[in-house]
Amino acid sequence: RTTHVGSLPRDLGDGAGISALPPTAVLTKQLEIGLSVINDGEWPRENYISELVSRIEGVSGKTDHLGCPCKIEMPIAADMKDVPLYNKRFTGGNVLITLNPARPAKSDLICTEPPKYASDGAKRIASDVAAFVQGLRSVGREPSDGFFSVPSPGTMCLFIRDEFYYGDHEAYVSAMGEALKIEYETIAASGVQIQVDCPDLAMGRHTSFAHVTDAEFRKIAEANVKALNKALANVPVEQIRVHACWGNYAGPHHMDMAAEDVWPIVGKIKTTYILMEAANPRHNADVEAFAQAVRDGHFGRDQVIVPGVIDTTAARIEHPKVVSDRILRFVKAAGHPSRVIAGTDCGFASTAKSVAVTPDLAYRKLESLVAGAQIATKVLLEELSPVPIAAPVLKPTVIRAAVLVAVFETGTEQPVVDDGAYAAPIDFARTLVTELGGVAGSDRAATVDLIEVAKGGDVEALASKAFGELCFAVDAPLVLIGVGKTGAAAAVAADALLKADARVARRPTIVYQLADSVDDAALSWLPAEATASKSYKEDLRPLGDWRRVVGAEELGALAGRLAAEARKTLAIGFDRRALVPVRPSRVPSSVDVCIIGAGLCGMTAASKLVAAGVSVAILEQRRLVGGIWSMYANSTSQVNSSEGGYCLKDLLPEGGVRDNRDHSPAAEVLTDLSALGDSLNEHVYTAVQCVKVLGSAGSYTVIANDLLEPSSGASTNLVAARGVILAINDRVGLPRPLTAPKGGREVFEEAGGVIADGIADSLTGLSWVGKRVVIFGMGAFAIENVRTALESGAEMVTVVARRHGTICPKAIDYLNFVKPWTKDYKHDTANNVKQMRQWRRLYSASGATTPECWPTQVKHEGHTISVSDIWFIGHHLGKLATKLGTIDELGVRDGVTGVTINDGTFLPADVVVGCIGFTRGTYLCESLTGRTEVKYTNYLDEQMMYLADAEIDEGAFNSFFGSSVLEYCKFFSDVYVEGFKRPSELGPSLWGSKVPATPIKLRKWSQYISASLSLINEDAKIADCARTQVVKRAEHFARTMPPESFLEVNRKEWAELHTRLNGGVEVEKKDQLPYFFEDGPKWCEGPIIIE
């Protein structure tokens, strides 16, 4: 995140000045640059002192015998006295401090009576701040995205001579603080951040108080802080930012008070954000003082440092890499990137008449600030990552909208039609549906339903119809928009009915009202369960009456604002920076169990062990947790398993846990991983690279390098442990690059073609609409990119692979989790046969090619099974095809970009995506441990487990794991806990010599599935762990997506996918691909009979 200190040049860098510019021009400029937290540049003010003075009585100075204002000399900067040749460059125009003794700055600011806030002061400042807030909203920002700067009481006293309190500084500053209290509270009430400028705490030392001792100045500064805190008493701390500096002037600054002496003073201020100089040559090394302040407790855990990483007085533009280095130094000192925002040393123009650097330089410097912050973010996220990450923030998921309207408002007159106005609510509603989107690639709503009732239809009829159409629309957050009084009341009622319906877990909902009011009487028919919650109307957002929207352009703008707000409120995004934990200070010298890797498996095991009272340390070489999800996932990634079979909810702290969508998107999975990481924070040590695991038989020493302390003697750590878990991904190592043997990439790209890997959001920002796409590979990432391309409007997708992978519809995957289990953890064979028969029929009807290994095997060795309904519907609609082959050459043929495969076929392509798999990562386990074999139970030695995904072979899909690595991990984490508690009893079955073993390179799912069944049969407590896991999972499915509900949800999605892939045009039922799993709920009948 980025911001600046406040004052910006009164010019946009083109020399034209600001007189002819709209007030929002400076806001727009900052957003174009990319700043996160912005202000009005102080454009409306002469300087940050004089404008406030107009609202303080008693400080307006005095006049001489002729009635002219008395002028006093402003304090001189002591360092400037030592450079008499240099100080001649300054003219005295600054008006706040004197830089040239021969030409002192002068002011008429004198305190002649007790300072008092003007009676109309609050009204005036509220008006100024309201204009700023309105400007923020006009450029799409909330009040919290902006800040408004004001001087501190001590700063006011620094620049306003005291001629009333006779040198009693504490009395003077206390009275000034009392006068400013209303000012601060009024600004904060608007919702903006209030920035209190405190040069009095640093610059004050070598200006007004250069003559006092250090001890005397500390007392002055402490009085200033006391007065400031009292003035801020009623301001929420999260809205407060404080800026302390040594003066924004280009002087030698060799007499600046040391940062080490400033921090104990600043550390006592009530504030969340602390802005300090750190870029200019005098203070560039102050990061060390900050690090000491952190250690000494002068910087709280809930505070954020905003270091200056741009020098606001020098003409040289900092290189973004220099900016990045400065930011990263503060991140290291603060302990977490969320505790750092990149800023500037000071403002760029302390007053409207004085400019440290010219406007053209100032804005270029801010551009460099943003570029440097982006580099720092990438460095943090990509540190030790094998692939670049396109952006830290995942693109939010789509939303769904439904517009509710009555064709005619019963009992009301039609409105008088102005030019461009809509004659009836139905006309308005139909145009709104068009504007909201509903086509592939839309950035507004992925699906938009128009739900209407004919003349005579009332609220109950419309709401009931909406409920019927939407009760199983749970694929995305829902926006209900009621047009007219009937529509608005029906939208509220439909929302209440949906919330009361417990048949399926739902995404969040908001309701927009395009009517003047909602008649409560129109809701009286709602059943008690729908209105049981007093907050059943809490999602309602009034937008005013639809009749006030005139013309298509105005309605289009309304639709855009509505969709943008709804996406911001409802859509699920994720910032990968949330995965960077606050690291404990030092790696412990000993723990019960040392876990290597903070991905899904490592944190699952840690959670189970901590719950059992076992001490753990998780060592992760990257700066962030989350494993391959944080490393390779795209914004559009989804779990390749039904939600109940890949769910972390049971491991998370209770409270505030919401249900995820079926086949959860990456943002939801990462949100859960982040929450799990937070719950384990005291045990997670990031940027610690394991080098070797020494020892055997339950006595181990883990050698690890601390990558945050490479130059210190403490960089190598020895961790003694009774147990070790290697949670290092096996199956997904480095991605294999897509390369054309005969080249042609340069020609292809010069002609406008795009080629990229289909991982880590490398295609973020690409418009797929109308594109011809060729995807190489047929694994999970390839199928995911097929879905993304088709749902986003691609014209045609061709998948090229060496052999046909196995794709199953969602229904098959769901059934594998919810069908009843026998006592041997098997599904009923007869139902399996029925399921397989329907699967084959689906392949045949869709035109998709069945895998070459069928019917002997379900999948090829080494392949996984991907889950996708769009695979079959895309083939049926002629939007998707497959070819066997490999890439040969990229290029242009007859003016058409494309790719030639090894059989000579030229495939036209605007976009080529590589998803040809990953190398396996077994070598790391072997290198760290010196072991080459692993037991089928996953043990390498006594209390040493290799807990990682393996090759999914043929026997993996009829187990209670359901091919979910998370379900596998939960079970074997329970096994590890039992083995750790009862080593003598379970050791022979877990790591004993008679337990079957395999070379690590040949690990397969069927091996540890067979071991799990053996352990269940041998040990009652392990059997109870398995039974509990399956029963809890079944209960989760029963609550969030029971079989009957899944059928309804899946059938609705099935039909809507045809429309979505057909450019938003509905496909008639007779032309749709038939749905083959109507009998699915019957196959799920019967109890779980495991014993």
CSV table of N, CA, C and O in Angstrom, one decimal, residues 723-798:
chain,number,residue,atom,x,y,z
A,723,GLY,N,9.9,-35.8,17.1
A,723,GLY,CA,9.3,-36.2,15.9
A,723,GLY,C,9.4,-35.1,14.8
A,723,GLY,O,9.7,-33.9,15.0
A,724,VAL,N,9.3,-35.6,13.5
A,724,VAL,CA,9.4,-34.7,12.3
A,724,VAL,C,8.4,-35.1,11.3
A,724,VAL,O,8.2,-36.3,11.1
A,725,ILE,N,7.7,-34.1,10.8
A,725,ILE,CA,6.8,-34.3,9.7
A,725,ILE,C,7.2,-33.5,8.5
A,725,ILE,O,7.4,-32.2,8.6
A,726,LEU,N,7.5,-34.1,7.4
A,726,LEU,CA,7.9,-33.5,6.2
A,726,LEU,C,6.6,-33.2,5.3
A,726,LEU,O,6.2,-34.2,4.7
A,727,ALA,N,6.1,-32.0,5.4
A,727,ALA,CA,4.9,-31.7,4.6
A,727,ALA,C,5.3,-31.0,3.4
A,727,ALA,O,5.0,-29.8,3.2
A,728,ILE,N,6.1,-31.6,2.5
A,728,ILE,CA,6.7,-31.1,1.3
A,728,ILE,C,6.0,-31.7,0.1
A,728,ILE,O,5.9,-32.9,0.0
A,729,ASN,N,5.4,-30.8,-0.7
A,729,ASN,CA,4.6,-31.4,-1.8
A,729,ASN,C,5.4,-32.3,-2.7
A,729,ASN,O,6.5,-31.9,-3.1
A,730,ASP,N,4.9,-33.4,-3.0
A,730,ASP,CA,5.6,-34.5,-3.8
A,730,ASP,C,5.2,-34.4,-5.2
A,730,ASP,O,6.0,-34.2,-6.1
A,731,ARG,N,3.9,-34.3,-5.5
A,731,ARG,CA,3.3,-34.5,-6.8
A,731,ARG,C,3.5,-33.2,-7.7
A,731,ARG,O,3.6,-33.2,-8.9
A,732,VAL,N,3.5,-32.0,-7.0
A,732,VAL,CA,3.5,-30.8,-7.7
A,732,VAL,C,4.8,-30.1,-7.4
A,732,VAL,O,5.0,-29.4,-6.4
A,733,GLY,N,5.8,-30.3,-8.2
A,733,GLY,CA,7.1,-29.6,-8.1
A,733,GLY,C,7.2,-28.4,-9.0
A,733,GLY,O,6.3,-27.6,-9.1
A,734,LEU,N,8.2,-28.2,-9.7
A,734,LEU,CA,8.4,-27.1,-10.7
A,734,LEU,C,7.5,-27.3,-11.9
A,734,LEU,O,7.4,-28.4,-12.4
A,735,PRO,N,6.9,-26.2,-12.4
A,735,PRO,CA,6.0,-26.4,-13.6
A,735,PRO,C,6.9,-26.6,-14.8
A,735,PRO,O,8.0,-26.1,-15.0
A,736,ARG,N,6.4,-27.5,-15.7
A,736,ARG,CA,7.1,-27.8,-16.9
A,736,ARG,C,6.8,-26.6,-17.9
A,736,ARG,O,5.6,-26.3,-18.2
A,737,PRO,N,7.8,-26.0,-18.5
A,737,PRO,CA,7.6,-24.9,-19.5
A,737,PRO,C,7.1,-25.4,-20.8
A,737,PRO,O,7.5,-26.5,-21.3
A,738,LEU,N,6.2,-24.6,-21.5
A,738,LEU,CA,5.8,-25.0,-22.8
A,738,LEU,C,6.7,-24.3,-23.8
A,738,LEU,O,6.8,-23.1,-23.9
A,739,THR,N,7.4,-25.2,-24.6
A,739,THR,CA,8.3,-24.6,-25.6
A,739,THR,C,8.1,-25.3,-26.9
A,739,THR,O,7.8,-26.5,-27.0
A,740,ALA,N,8.1,-24.5,-28.0
A,740,ALA,CA,7.9,-25.0,-29.3
A,740,ALA,C,9.3,-25.4,-29.9
A,740,ALA,O,10.1,-24.5,-30.1
A,741,PRO,N,9.5,-26.7,-30.3
A,741,PRO,CA,10.8,-27.1,-30.8
A,741,PRO,C,11.3,-26.2,-32.0
A,741,PRO,O,12.5,-26.0,-32.1
A,742,LYS,N,10.3,-25.8,-32.8
A,742,LYS,CA,10.7,-25.1,-34.0
A,742,LYS,C,10.6,-23.6,-33.8
A,742,LYS,O,10.7,-22.8,-34.8
A,743,GLY,N,10.3,-23.2,-32.6
A,743,GLY,CA,10.3,-21.7,-32.2
A,743,GLY,C,9.0,-21.0,-32.8
A,743,GLY,O,8.0,-21.6,-32.9
A,744,GLY,N,9.2,-19.7,-33.1
A,744,GLY,CA,8.2,-18.9,-33.7
A,744,GLY,C,7.5,-18.1,-32.7
A,744,GLY,O,6.5,-17.3,-33.0
A,745,ARG,N,7.9,-18.1,-31.4
A,745,ARG,CA,7.2,-17.3,-30.4
A,745,ARG,C,7.2,-15.8,-30.7
A,745,ARG,O,6.2,-15.1,-30.5
A,746,GLU,N,8.4,-15.4,-31.1
A,746,GLU,CA,8.5,-13.9,-31.3
A,746,GLU,C,7.6,-13.4,-32.4
A,746,GLU,O,6.9,-12.4,-32.3
A,747,VAL,N,7.5,-14.2,-33.5
A,747,VAL,CA,6.6,-13.9,-34.6
A,747,VAL,C,5.2,-13.9,-34.1
A,747,VAL,O,4.4,-13.0,-34.5
A,748,PHE,N,4.8,-14.9,-33.4
A,748,PHE,CA,3.5,-15.1,-32.9
A,748,PHE,C,3.1,-13.9,-32.0
A,748,PHE,O,2.0,-13.3,-32.1
A,749,GLU,N,3.9,-13.5,-31.1
A,749,GLU,CA,3.6,-12.4,-30.2
A,749,GLU,C,3.6,-11.1,-30.9
A,749,GLU,O,2.8,-10.2,-30.6
A,750,GLU,N,4.5,-10.9,-31.9
A,750,GLU,CA,4.5,-9.6,-32.6
A,750,GLU,C,3.2,-9.4,-33.4
A,750,GLU,O,2.8,-8.3,-33.6
A,751,ALA,N,2.6,-10.5,-33.8
A,751,ALA,CA,1.3,-10.5,-34.5
A,751,ALA,C,0.1,-10.3,-33.6
A,751,ALA,O,-1.0,-10.4,-34.0
A,752,GLY,N,0.4,-10.2,-32.3
A,752,GLY,CA,-0.7,-10.0,-31.3
A,752,GLY,C,-1.1,-11.3,-30.5
A,752,GLY,O,-2.0,-11.2,-29.7
A,753,GLY,N,-0.4,-12.4,-30.8
A,753,GLY,CA,-0.7,-13.6,-30.0
A,753,GLY,C,-0.2,-13.5,-28.6
A,753,GLY,O,0.7,-12.8,-28.3
A,754,VAL,N,-0.9,-14.3,-27.7
A,754,VAL,CA,-0.6,-14.3,-26.3
A,754,VAL,C,-0.2,-15.8,-26.0
A,754,VAL,O,-1.0,-16.7,-26.3
A,755,ILE,N,0.9,-16.0,-25.3
A,755,ILE,CA,1.3,-17.3,-24.8
A,755,ILE,C,1.7,-17.2,-23.4
A,755,ILE,O,2.5,-16.3,-23.0
A,756,ALA,N,1.2,-18.1,-22.5
A,756,ALA,CA,1.6,-18.0,-21.1
A,756,ALA,C,1.3,-19.4,-20.5
A,756,ALA,O,0.5,-20.2,-21.0
A,757,ASP,N,1.9,-19.6,-19.3
A,757,ASP,CA,1.5,-20.7,-18.5
A,757,ASP,C,0.1,-20.5,-17.9
A,757,ASP,O,-0.2,-19.3,-17.6
A,758,GLY,N,-0.6,-21.5,-17.6
A,758,GLY,CA,-2.0,-21.3,-17.0
A,758,GLY,C,-2.0,-21.4,-15.5
A,758,GLY,O,-2.9,-21.9,-15.0
A,759,ILE,N,-1.0,-20.8,-14.9
A,759,ILE,CA,-0.9,-20.9,-13.4
A,759,ILE,C,-0.5,-19.5,-12.9
A,759,ILE,O,-0.1,-18.6,-13.7
A,760,ALA,N,-0.7,-19.3,-11.6
A,760,ALA,CA,-0.2,-18.1,-10.9
A,760,ALA,C,-0.7,-16.8,-11.5
A,760,ALA,O,0.0,-15.8,-11.5
A,761,ASP,N,-1.9,-16.8,-12.0
A,761,ASP,CA,-2.6,-15.7,-12.6
A,761,ASP,C,-1.7,-15.0,-13.7
A,761,ASP,O,-1.8,-13.8,-13.9
A,762,SER,N,-1.0,-15.8,-14.4
A,762,SER,CA,-0.2,-15.3,-15.5
A,762,SER,C,-1.0,-14.7,-16.6
A,762,SER,O,-0.5,-13.9,-17.4
A,763,LEU,N,-2.3,-15.0,-16.7
A,763,LEU,CA,-3.2,-14.5,-17.7
A,763,LEU,C,-4.2,-13.5,-17.1
A,763,LEU,O,-5.1,-13.1,-17.8
A,764,THR,N,-3.9,-13.0,-15.9
A,764,THR,CA,-4.8,-12.0,-15.3
A,764,THR,C,-4.9,-10.7,-16.2
A,764,THR,O,-3.9,-10.3,-16.8
A,765,GLY,N,-6.0,-10.2,-16.4
A,765,GLY,CA,-6.2,-9.0,-17.2
A,765,GLY,C,-6.5,-9.3,-18.6
A,765,GLY,O,-6.9,-8.4,-19.4
A,766,LEU,N,-6.4,-10.5,-19.1
A,766,LEU,CA,-6.6,-10.9,-20.5
A,766,LEU,C,-8.1,-10.9,-20.7
A,766,LEU,O,-8.9,-11.5,-19.9
A,767,SER,N,-8.5,-10.3,-21.8
A,767,SER,CA,-9.9,-10.4,-22.2
A,767,SER,C,-10.0,-11.7,-23.1
A,767,SER,O,-9.4,-11.7,-24.2
A,768,TRP,N,-10.8,-12.6,-22.7
A,768,TRP,CA,-11.0,-13.9,-23.5
A,768,TRP,C,-12.1,-13.7,-24.5
A,768,TRP,O,-12.2,-14.6,-25.4
A,769,VAL,N,-12.9,-12.7,-24.5
A,769,VAL,CA,-14.1,-12.6,-25.3
A,769,VAL,C,-13.7,-12.7,-26.8
A,769,VAL,O,-12.8,-11.9,-27.3
A,770,GLY,N,-14.3,-13.6,-27.5
A,770,GLY,CA,-14.1,-13.8,-29.0
A,770,GLY,C,-12.8,-14.4,-29.3
A,770,GLY,O,-12.4,-14.5,-30.5
A,771,LYS,N,-12.0,-14.8,-28.3
A,771,LYS,CA,-10.6,-15.4,-28.6
A,771,LYS,C,-10.7,-16.9,-29.0
A,771,LYS,O,-11.6,-17.6,-28.5
A,772,ARG,N,-9.8,-17.3,-29.9
A,772,ARG,CA,-9.5,-18.7,-30.2
A,772,ARG,C,-8.4,-19.1,-29.3
A,772,ARG,O,-7.3,-18.5,-29.3
A,773,VAL,N,-8.6,-20.2,-28.5
A,773,VAL,CA,-7.7,-20.5,-27.5
A,773,VAL,C,-7.2,-22.0,-27.7
A,773,VAL,O,-8.1,-22.9,-28.0
A,774,VAL,N,-5.9,-22.2,-27.6
A,774,VAL,CA,-5.4,-23.5,-27.6
A,774,VAL,C,-4.7,-23.8,-26.3
A,774,VAL,O,-3.8,-23.0,-25.9
A,775,ILE,N,-5.1,-24.9,-25.6
A,775,ILE,CA,-4.5,-25.2,-24.3
A,775,ILE,C,-3.8,-26.6,-24.5
A,775,ILE,O,-4.3,-27.5,-24.9
A,776,PHE,N,-2.5,-26.6,-24.0
A,776,PHE,CA,-1.7,-27.8,-24.1
A,776,PHE,C,-1.7,-28.4,-22.7
A,776,PHE,O,-1.4,-27.8,-21.7
A,777,GLY,N,-2.1,-29.7,-22.7
A,777,GLY,CA,-2.2,-30.5,-21.4
A,777,GLY,C,-3.7,-30.8,-21.1
A,777,GLY,O,-4.6,-30.1,-21.6
A,778,MET,N,-3.9,-31.8,-20.3
A,778,MET,CA,-5.3,-32.2,-20.0
A,778,MET,C,-5.4,-32.6,-18.5
A,778,MET,O,-6.2,-33.5,-18.1
A,779,GLY,N,-4.6,-31.9,-17.7
A,779,GLY,CA,-4.7,-32.1,-16.2
A,779,GLY,C,-5.6,-31.1,-15.6
A,779,GLY,O,-6.4,-30.4,-16.3
A,780,ALA,N,-5.6,-31.0,-14.3
A,780,ALA,CA,-6.5,-30.1,-13.6
A,780,ALA,C,-6.4,-28.7,-14.0
A,780,ALA,O,-7.4,-27.9,-14.1
A,781,PHE,N,-5.1,-28.2,-14.1
A,781,PHE,CA,-4.9,-26.8,-14.5
A,781,PHE,C,-5.4,-26.5,-15.9
A,781,PHE,O,-6.0,-25.4,-16.2
A,782,ALA,N,-5.2,-27.5,-16.8
A,782,ALA,CA,-5.7,-27.3,-18.2
A,782,ALA,C,-7.2,-27.2,-18.2
A,782,ALA,O,-7.8,-26.3,-18.8
A,783,ILE,N,-7.9,-28.1,-17.5
A,783,ILE,CA,-9.4,-28.1,-17.5
A,783,ILE,C,-9.9,-26.8,-16.8
A,783,ILE,O,-10.9,-26.2,-17.2
A,784,GLU,N,-9.2,-26.3,-15.8
A,784,GLU,CA,-9.5,-25.1,-15.2
A,784,GLU,C,-9.4,-23.9,-16.2
A,784,GLU,O,-10.3,-23.0,-16.2
A,785,ASN,N,-8.4,-23.9,-17.0
A,785,ASN,CA,-8.3,-22.8,-18.0
A,785,ASN,C,-9.3,-23.0,-19.1
A,785,ASN,O,-9.7,-22.0,-19.7
A,786,VAL,N,-9.7,-24.2,-19.4
A,786,VAL,CA,-10.8,-24.4,-20.3
A,786,VAL,C,-12.1,-23.7,-19.8
A,786,VAL,O,-12.8,-22.9,-20.5
A,787,ARG,N,-12.4,-24.0,-18.5
A,787,ARG,CA,-13.6,-23.3,-17.9
A,787,ARG,C,-13.5,-21.8,-17.9
A,787,ARG,O,-14.4,-21.1,-18.3
A,788,THR,N,-12.3,-21.3,-17.5
A,788,THR,CA,-12.1,-19.9,-17.4
A,788,THR,C,-12.3,-19.2,-18.8
A,788,THR,O,-13.0,-18.2,-19.0
A,789,ALA,N,-11.7,-19.8,-19.8
A,789,ALA,CA,-11.8,-19.3,-21.2
A,789,ALA,C,-13.3,-19.3,-21.7
A,789,ALA,O,-13.8,-18.3,-22.2
A,790,LEU,N,-14.0,-20.4,-21.5
A,790,LEU,CA,-15.3,-20.5,-22.1
A,790,LEU,C,-16.3,-19.6,-21.3
A,790,LEU,O,-17.1,-19.0,-21.9
A,791,GLU,N,-16.2,-19.6,-20.0
A,791,GLU,CA,-17.1,-18.8,-19.2
A,791,GLU,C,-16.8,-17.3,-19.4
A,791,GLU,O,-17.7,-16.5,-19.2
A,792,SER,N,-15.6,-17.0,-19.8
A,792,SER,CA,-15.3,-15.6,-20.1
A,792,SER,C,-15.5,-15.1,-21.5
A,792,SER,O,-15.0,-14.1,-21.9
A,793,GLY,N,-16.1,-16.0,-22.3
A,793,GLY,CA,-16.5,-15.6,-23.7
A,793,GLY,C,-15.6,-16.0,-24.8
A,793,GLY,O,-15.7,-15.4,-25.9
A,794,ALA,N,-14.7,-16.9,-24.6
A,794,ALA,CA,-13.8,-17.4,-25.7
A,794,ALA,C,-14.7,-18.0,-26.8
A,794,ALA,O,-15.7,-18.6,-26.6
A,795,GLU,N,-14.3,-17.8,-28.1
A,795,GLU,CA,-15.1,-18.3,-29.2
A,795,GLU,C,-14.9,-19.8,-29.4
A,795,GLU,O,-15.9,-20.5,-29.6
A,796,MET,N,-13.7,-20.3,-29.2
A,796,MET,CA,-13.4,-21.7,-29.4
A,796,MET,C,-12.2,-22.1,-28.5
A,796,MET,O,-11.2,-21.3,-28.5
A,797,VAL,N,-12.2,-23.2,-27.9
A,797,VAL,CA,-11.1,-23.7,-27.2
A,797,VAL,C,-10.7,-25.1,-27.7
A,797,VAL,O,-11.6,-26.0,-27.8
A,798,THR,N,-9.5,-25.3,-28.0
A,798,THR,CA,-9.0,-26.6,-28.4
A,798,THR,C,-7.9,-27.1,-27.4
A,798,THR,O,-7.0,-26.3,-27.1
